[in-house]
N, CA and C of each residue as an Amber inpcrd file, in Angstrom:
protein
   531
  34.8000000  -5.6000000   5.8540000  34.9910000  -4.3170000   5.2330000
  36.0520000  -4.4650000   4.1440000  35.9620000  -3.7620000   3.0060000
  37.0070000  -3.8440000   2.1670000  37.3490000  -2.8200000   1.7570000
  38.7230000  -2.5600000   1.5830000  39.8510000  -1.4220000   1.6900000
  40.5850000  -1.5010000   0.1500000  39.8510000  -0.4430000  -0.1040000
  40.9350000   0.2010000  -1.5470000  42.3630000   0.5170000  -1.6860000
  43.3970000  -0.0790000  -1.5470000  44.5150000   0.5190000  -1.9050000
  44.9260000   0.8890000  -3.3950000  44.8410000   2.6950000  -3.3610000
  45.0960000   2.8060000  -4.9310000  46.5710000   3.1490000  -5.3300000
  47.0550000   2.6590000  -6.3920000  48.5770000   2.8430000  -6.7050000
  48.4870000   3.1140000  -8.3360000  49.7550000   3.7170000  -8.5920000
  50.2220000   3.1280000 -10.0160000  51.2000000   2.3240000 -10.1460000
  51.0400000   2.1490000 -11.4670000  51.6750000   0.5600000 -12.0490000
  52.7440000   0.1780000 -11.3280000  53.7960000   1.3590000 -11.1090000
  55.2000000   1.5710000 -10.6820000  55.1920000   2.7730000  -9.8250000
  55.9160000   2.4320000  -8.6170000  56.5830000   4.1860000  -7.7050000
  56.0410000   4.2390000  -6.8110000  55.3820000   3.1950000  -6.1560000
  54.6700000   3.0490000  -5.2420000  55.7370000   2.6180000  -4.0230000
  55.7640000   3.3090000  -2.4030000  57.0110000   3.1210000  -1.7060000
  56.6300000   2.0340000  -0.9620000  57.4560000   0.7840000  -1.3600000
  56.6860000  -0.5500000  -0.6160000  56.3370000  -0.4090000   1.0400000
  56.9230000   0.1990000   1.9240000  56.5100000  -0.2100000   3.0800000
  55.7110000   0.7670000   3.3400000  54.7130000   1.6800000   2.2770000
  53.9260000   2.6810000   2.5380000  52.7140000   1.7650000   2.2020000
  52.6520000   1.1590000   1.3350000  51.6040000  -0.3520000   0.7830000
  51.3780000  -1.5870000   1.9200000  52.5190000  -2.1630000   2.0030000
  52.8040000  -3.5220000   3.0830000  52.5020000  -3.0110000   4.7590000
  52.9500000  -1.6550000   5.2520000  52.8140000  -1.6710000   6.6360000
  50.9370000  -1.7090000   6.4340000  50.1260000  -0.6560000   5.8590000
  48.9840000  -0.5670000   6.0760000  47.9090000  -1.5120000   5.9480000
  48.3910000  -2.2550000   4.5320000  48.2040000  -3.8270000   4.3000000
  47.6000000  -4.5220000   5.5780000  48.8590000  -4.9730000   5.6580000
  49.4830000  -5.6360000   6.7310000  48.2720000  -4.9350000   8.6700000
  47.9250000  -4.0450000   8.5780000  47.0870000  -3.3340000   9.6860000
  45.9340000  -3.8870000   9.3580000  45.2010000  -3.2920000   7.8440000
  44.1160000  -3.9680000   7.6870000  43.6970000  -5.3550000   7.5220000
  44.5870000  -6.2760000   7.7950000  44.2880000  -7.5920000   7.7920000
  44.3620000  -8.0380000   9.1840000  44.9570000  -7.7920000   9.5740000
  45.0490000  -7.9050000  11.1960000  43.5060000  -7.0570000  11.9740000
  43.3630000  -6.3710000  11.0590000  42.0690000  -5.8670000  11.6500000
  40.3850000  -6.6560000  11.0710000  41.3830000  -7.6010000  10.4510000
  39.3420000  -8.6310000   9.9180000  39.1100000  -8.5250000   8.5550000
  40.1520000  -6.8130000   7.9900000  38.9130000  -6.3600000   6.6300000
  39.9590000  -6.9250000   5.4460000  39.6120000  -6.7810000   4.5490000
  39.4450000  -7.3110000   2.7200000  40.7490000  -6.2920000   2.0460000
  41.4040000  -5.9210000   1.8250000  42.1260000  -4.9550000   1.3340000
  42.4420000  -5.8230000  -0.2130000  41.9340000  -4.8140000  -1.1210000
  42.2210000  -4.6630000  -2.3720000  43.0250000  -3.8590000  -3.2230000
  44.5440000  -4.2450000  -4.5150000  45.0730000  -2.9830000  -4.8570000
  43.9740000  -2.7660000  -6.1570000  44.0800000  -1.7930000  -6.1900000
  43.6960000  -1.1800000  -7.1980000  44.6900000  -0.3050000  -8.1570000
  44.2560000  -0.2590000  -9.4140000  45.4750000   0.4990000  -9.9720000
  44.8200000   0.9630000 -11.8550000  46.1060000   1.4320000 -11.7780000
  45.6620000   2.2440000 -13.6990000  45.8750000   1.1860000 -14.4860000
  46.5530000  -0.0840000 -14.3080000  46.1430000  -1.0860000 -15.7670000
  46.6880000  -2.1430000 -14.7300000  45.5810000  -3.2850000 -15.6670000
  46.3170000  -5.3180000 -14.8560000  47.4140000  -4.9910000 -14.9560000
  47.9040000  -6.4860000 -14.2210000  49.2160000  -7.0630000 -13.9810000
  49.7690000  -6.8730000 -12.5350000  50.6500000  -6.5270000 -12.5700000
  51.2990000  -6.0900000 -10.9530000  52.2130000  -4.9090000 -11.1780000
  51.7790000  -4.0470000  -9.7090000  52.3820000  -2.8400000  -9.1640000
  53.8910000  -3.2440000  -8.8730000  54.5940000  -2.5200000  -9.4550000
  55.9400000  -2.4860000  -9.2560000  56.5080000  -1.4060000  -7.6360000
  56.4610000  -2.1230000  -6.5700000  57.0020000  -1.1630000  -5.4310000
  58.7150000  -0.8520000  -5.6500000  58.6110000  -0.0580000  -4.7090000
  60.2610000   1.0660000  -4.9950000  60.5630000   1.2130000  -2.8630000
  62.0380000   0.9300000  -3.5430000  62.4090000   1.1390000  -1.4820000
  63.4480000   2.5970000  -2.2710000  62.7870000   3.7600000  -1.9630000
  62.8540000   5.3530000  -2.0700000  63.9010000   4.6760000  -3.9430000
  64.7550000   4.5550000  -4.4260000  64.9580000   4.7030000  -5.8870000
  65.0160000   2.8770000  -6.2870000  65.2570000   2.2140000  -5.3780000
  65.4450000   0.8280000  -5.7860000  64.1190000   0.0780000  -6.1180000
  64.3850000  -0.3090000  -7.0290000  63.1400000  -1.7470000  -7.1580000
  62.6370000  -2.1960000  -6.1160000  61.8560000  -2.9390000  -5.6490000
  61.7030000  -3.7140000  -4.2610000  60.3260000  -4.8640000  -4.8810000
  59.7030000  -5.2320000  -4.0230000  58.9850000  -6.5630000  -4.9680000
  57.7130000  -6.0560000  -5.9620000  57.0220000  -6.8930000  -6.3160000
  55.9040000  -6.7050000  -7.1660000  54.5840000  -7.3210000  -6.7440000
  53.4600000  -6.7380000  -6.9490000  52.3110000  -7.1270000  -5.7150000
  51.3780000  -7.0040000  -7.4100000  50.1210000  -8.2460000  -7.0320000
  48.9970000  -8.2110000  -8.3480000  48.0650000  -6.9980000  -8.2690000
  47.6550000  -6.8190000  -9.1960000  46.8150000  -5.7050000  -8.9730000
  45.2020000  -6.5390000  -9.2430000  44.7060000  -6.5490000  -8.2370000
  43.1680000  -7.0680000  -8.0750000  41.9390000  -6.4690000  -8.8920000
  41.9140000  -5.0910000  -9.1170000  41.0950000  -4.8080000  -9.8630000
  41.8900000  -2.8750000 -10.5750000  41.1860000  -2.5650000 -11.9040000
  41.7850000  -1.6290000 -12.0080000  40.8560000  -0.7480000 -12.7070000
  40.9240000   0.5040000 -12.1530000  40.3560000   1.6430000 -11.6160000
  39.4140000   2.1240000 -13.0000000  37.9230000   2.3940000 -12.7710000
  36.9290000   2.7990000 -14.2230000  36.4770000   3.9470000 -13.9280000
  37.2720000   5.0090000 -12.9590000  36.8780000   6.2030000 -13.4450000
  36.0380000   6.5040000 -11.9700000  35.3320000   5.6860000 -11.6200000
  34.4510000   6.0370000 -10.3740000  34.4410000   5.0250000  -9.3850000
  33.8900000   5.4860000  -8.3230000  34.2690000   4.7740000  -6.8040000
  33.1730000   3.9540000  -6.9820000  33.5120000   2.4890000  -6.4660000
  33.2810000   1.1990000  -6.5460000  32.5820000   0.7820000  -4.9760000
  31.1850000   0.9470000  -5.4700000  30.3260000   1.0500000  -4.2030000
  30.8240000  -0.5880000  -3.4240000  31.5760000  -1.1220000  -3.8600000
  31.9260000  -2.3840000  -2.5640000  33.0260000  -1.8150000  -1.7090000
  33.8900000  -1.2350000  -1.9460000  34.7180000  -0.1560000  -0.7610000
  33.8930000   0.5070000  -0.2500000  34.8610000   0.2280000   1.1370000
  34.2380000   0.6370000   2.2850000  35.4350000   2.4310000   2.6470000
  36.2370000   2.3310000   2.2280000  37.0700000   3.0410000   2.7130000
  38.3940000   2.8380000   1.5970000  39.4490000   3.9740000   1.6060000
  40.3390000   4.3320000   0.4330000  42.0150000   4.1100000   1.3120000
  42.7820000   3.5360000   0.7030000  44.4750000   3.9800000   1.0410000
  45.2190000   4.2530000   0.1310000  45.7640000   5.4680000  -0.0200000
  46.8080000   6.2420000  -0.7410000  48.5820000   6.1010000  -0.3510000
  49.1750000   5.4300000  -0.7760000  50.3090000   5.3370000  -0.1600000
  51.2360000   5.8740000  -0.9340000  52.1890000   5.8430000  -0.1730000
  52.8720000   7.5760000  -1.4440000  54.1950000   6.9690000  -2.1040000
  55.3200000   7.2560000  -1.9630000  56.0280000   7.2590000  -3.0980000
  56.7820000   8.3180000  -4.1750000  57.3790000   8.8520000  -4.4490000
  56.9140000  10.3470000  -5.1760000  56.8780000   9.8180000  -6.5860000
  56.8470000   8.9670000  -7.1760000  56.7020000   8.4500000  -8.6670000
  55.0100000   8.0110000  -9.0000000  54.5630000   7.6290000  -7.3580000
  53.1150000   7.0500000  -7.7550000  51.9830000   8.0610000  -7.4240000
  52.2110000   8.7690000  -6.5000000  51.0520000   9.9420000  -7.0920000
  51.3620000  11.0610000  -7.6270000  52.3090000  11.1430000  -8.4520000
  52.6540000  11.7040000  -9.9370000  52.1800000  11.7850000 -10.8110000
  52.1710000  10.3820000 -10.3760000  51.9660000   9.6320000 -12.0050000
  50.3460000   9.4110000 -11.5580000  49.6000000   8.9460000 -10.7200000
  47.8810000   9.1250000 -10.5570000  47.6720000  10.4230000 -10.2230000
  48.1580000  11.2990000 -10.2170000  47.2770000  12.7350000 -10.4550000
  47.1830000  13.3330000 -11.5060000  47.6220000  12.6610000 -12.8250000
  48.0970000  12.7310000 -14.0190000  46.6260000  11.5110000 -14.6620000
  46.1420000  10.9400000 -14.0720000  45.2310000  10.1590000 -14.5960000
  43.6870000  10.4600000 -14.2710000  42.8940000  10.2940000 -15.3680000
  41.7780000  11.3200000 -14.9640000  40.5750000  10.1620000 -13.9740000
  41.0780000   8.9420000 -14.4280000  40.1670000   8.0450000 -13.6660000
  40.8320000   7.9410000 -12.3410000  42.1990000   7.9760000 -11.9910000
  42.6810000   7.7520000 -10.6490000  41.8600000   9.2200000  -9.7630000
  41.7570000   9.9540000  -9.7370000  41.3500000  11.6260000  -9.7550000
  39.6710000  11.1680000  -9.7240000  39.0530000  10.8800000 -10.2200000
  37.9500000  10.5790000 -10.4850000  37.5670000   9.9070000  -9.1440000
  38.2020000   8.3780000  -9.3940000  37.7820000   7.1430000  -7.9670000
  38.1920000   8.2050000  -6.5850000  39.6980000   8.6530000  -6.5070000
  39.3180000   9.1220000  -5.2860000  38.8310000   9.9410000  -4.9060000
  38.3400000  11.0210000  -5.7310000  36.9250000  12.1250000  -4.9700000
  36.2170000  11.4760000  -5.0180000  35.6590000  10.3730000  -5.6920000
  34.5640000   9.5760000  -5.2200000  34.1430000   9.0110000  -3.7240000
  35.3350000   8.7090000  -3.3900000  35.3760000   8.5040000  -1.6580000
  35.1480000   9.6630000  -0.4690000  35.3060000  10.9490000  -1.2400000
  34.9950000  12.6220000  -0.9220000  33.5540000  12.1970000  -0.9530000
  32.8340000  12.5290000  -2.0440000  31.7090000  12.6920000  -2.3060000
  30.5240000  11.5940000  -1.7460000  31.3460000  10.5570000  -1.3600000
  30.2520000   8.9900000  -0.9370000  30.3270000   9.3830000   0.7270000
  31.6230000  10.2090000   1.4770000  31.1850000  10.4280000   2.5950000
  32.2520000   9.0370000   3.0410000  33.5030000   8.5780000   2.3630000
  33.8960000   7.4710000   3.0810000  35.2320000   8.0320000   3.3760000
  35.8920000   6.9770000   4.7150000  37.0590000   7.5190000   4.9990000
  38.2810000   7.4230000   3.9590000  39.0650000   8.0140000   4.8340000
  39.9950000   8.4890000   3.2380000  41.5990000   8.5230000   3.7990000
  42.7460000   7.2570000   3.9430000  43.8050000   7.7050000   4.3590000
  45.4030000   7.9280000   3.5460000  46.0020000   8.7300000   3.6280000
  47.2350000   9.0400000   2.7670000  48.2270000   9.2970000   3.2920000
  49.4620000   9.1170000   2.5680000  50.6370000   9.0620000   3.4980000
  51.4990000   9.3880000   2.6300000  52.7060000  10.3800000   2.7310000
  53.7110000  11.0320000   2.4460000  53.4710000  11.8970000   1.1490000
  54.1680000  11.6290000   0.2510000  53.2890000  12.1750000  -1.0440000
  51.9030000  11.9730000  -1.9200000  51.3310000  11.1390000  -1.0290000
  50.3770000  10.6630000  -1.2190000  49.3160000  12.1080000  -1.9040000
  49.7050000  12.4960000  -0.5650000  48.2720000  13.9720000  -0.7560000
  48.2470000  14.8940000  -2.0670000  49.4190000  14.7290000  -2.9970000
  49.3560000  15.2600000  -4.6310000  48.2050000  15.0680000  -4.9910000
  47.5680000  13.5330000  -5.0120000  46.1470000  12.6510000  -5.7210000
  45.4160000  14.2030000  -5.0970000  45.3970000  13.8560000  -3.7180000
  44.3810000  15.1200000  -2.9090000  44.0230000  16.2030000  -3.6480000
  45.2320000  16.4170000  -3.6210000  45.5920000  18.6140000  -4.4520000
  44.7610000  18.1820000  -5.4570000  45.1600000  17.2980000  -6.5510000
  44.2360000  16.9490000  -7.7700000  43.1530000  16.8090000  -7.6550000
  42.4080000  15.9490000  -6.6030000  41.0730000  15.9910000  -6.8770000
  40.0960000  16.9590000  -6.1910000  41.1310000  18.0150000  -5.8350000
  40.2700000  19.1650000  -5.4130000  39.6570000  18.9420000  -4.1000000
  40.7050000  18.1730000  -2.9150000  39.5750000  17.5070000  -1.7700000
  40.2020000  17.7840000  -0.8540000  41.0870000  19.0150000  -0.7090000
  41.8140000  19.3210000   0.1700000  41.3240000  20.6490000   0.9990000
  40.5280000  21.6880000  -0.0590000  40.2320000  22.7610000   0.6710000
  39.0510000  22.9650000   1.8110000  39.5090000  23.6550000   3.0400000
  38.9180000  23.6900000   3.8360000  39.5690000  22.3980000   5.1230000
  40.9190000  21.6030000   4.8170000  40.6780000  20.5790000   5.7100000
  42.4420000  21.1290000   5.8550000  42.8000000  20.3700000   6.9530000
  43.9380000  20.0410000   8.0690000  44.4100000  18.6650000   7.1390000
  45.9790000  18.5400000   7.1410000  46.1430000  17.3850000   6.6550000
  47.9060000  17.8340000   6.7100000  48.7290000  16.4970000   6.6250000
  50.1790000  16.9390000   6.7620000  50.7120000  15.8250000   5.5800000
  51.7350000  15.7150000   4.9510000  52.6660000  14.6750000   4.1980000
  53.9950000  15.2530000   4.0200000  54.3440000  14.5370000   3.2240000
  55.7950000  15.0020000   3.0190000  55.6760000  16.1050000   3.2460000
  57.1600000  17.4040000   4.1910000  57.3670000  18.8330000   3.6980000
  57.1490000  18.8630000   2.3790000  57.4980000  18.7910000   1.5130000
  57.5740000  19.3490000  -0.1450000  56.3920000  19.6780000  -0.4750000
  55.3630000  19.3610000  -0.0090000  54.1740000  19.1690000  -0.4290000
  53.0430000  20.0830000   0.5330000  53.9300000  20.8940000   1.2780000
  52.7730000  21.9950000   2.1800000  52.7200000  23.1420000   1.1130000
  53.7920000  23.3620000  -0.0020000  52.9960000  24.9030000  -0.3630000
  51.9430000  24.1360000  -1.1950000  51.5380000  23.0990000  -2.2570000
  51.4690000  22.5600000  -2.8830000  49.2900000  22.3310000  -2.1950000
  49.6260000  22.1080000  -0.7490000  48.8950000  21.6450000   0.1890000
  47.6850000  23.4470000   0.3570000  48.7980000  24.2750000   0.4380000
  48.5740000  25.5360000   0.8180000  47.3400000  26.0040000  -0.0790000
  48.3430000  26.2560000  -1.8270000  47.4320000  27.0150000  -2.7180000
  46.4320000  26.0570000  -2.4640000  45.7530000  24.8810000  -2.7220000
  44.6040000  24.1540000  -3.0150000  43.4330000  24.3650000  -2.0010000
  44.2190000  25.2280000  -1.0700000  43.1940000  26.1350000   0.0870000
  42.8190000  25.0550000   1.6690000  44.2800000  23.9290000   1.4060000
  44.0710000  23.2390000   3.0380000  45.0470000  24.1290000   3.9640000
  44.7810000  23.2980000   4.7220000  45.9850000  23.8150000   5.8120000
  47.1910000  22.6530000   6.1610000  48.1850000  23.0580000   6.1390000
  49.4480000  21.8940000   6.1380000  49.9730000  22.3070000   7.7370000
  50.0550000  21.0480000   8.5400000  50.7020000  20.8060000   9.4050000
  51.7630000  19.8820000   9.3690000  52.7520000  19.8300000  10.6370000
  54.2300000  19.0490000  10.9390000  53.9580000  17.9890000  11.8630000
  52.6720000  17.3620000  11.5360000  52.8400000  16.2860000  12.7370000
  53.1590000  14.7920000  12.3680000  52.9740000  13.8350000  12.8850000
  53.3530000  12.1920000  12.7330000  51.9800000  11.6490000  12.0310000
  50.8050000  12.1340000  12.5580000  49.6110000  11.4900000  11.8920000
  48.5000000  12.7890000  12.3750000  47.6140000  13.2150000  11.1390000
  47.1080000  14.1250000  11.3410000  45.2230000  13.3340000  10.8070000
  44.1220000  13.7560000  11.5110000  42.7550000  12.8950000  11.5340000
  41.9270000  14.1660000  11.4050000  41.6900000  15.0130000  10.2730000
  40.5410000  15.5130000   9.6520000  39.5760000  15.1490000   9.6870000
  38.0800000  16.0370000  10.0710000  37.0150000  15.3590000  10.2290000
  36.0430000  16.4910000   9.7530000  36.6620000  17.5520000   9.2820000
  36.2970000  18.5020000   8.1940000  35.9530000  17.7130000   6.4500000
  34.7650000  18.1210000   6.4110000  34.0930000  18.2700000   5.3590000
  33.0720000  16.7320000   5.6670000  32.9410000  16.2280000   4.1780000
  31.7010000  14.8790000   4.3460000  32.8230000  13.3330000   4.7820000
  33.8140000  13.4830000   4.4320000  34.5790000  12.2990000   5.1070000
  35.9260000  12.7340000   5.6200000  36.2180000  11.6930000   6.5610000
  37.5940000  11.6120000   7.4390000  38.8220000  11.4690000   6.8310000
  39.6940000  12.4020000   7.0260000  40.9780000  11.9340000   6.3130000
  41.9880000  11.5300000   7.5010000  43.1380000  10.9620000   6.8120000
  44.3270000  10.8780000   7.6610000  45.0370000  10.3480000   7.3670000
  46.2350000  11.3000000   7.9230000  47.4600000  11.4170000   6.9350000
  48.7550000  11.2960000   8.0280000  49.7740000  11.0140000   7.3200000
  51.4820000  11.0340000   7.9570000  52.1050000  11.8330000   6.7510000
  53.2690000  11.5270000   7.2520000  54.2290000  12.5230000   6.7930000
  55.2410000  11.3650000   5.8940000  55.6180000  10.5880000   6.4670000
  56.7220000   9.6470000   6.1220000  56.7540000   8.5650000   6.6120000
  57.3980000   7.4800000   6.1260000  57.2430000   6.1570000   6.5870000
  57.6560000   5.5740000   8.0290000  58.6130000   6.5050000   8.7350000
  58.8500000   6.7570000  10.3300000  57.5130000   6.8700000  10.9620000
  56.6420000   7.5530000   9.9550000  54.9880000   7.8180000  10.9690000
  54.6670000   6.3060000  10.7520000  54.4710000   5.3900000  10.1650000
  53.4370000   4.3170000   9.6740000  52.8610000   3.6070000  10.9020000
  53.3010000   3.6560000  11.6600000  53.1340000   3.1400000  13.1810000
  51.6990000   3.9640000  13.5720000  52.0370000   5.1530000  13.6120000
  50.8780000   5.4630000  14.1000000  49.8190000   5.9110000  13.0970000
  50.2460000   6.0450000  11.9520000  49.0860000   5.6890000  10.8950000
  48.4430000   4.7850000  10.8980000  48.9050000   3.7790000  10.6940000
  47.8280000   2.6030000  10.6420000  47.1790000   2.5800000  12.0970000
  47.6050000   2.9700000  13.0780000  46.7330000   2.8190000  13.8140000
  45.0050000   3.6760000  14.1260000  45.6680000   4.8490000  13.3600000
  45.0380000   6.2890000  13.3580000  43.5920000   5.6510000  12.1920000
  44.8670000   5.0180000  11.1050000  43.7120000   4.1590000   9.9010000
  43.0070000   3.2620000  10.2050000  43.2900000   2.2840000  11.0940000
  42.6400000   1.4360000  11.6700000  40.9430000   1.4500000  12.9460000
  41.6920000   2.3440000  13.4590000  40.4340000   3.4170000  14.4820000
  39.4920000   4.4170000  13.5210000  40.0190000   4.8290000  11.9540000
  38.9920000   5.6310000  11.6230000  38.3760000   4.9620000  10.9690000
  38.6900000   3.7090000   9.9850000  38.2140000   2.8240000   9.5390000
  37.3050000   2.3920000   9.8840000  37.3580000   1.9120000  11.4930000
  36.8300000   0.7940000  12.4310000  35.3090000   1.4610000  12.8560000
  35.3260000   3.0400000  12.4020000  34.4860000   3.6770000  13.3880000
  34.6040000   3.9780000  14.6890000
């Protein structure tokens, strides 16, 4: 199986990238970053620099029928800055619309609000981000890892990098089928 991780260039919160990574390889599958231009993603530990990871392929606007499944990892600089891009917005309702699973974590769920793939579903991330969660017509909860199964695909989400534990596991089981 191969796993989309989408980022931008920079602002991406490294152990929101590396813990889930790090799950899906341990679990058998392919994990790919994806991103808004070559070279390498610049990760951030909350304002500091932290390392730099290649970017494998980068993003044309629509979902890339060899993914099997999507990871959004948050940051507050990197889905800022991809909900601001019309192809980042694009690929991930594509994973809405193909019916594939779909997981995000902390600020991640901005991309969400943007691509319009929130209403009608249950989903939690950062506090800052429930009224944000609200108008776009989801429902925002306070939990550690939250598993939507409202609408054509599965979401699931944390709050903060304290959840990642049971995210990836939550990601790993929805992934897995």
């Amino acid at each position: 199986m191969r796993i989309a991780f989408l980022t931008a260039i920079e602002g991406v919160e490294e152990v929101e990238l590396t813990a889930p990574w790090k799950a899906v390889v341990e679990a058998g599958w392919t994990p790919r970053l994806v991103s808004t231009e070559p070279g390498e993603v610049q990760a951030m530990r909350h304002l500091d620099k932290a390392g730099t990871y290649p970017v494998d392929r980068v993003i044309t606007g629509r979902t890339d029928e060899s993914f099997d499944a999507l990871v959004l990892p948050g940051g507050v600089a990197n889905p800022d800055a991809l909900r601001m891009n019309s192809g980042a917005v694009d690929f991930t309702r594509g994973f809405f619309e193909a019916g594939r699973p779909v997981a995000a974590i902390c600020h991640a769920p901005w991309l969400l609000v943007e691509a319009d793939v929130v209403r009608g579903r249950t989903l939690t991330s950062w506090p800052s981000l429930a009224t944000d969660i609200r108008n776009a017509g989801g429902t925002w909860v306070d939990e550690q890892v939250h598993v939507c199964r409202a609408g054509t695909s599965t979401l699931v989400t944390s709050r903060k990098p304290d959840d990642l534990e049971a995210f990836c596991e939550a990601l790993v089981t929805v992934f897995g089928g």
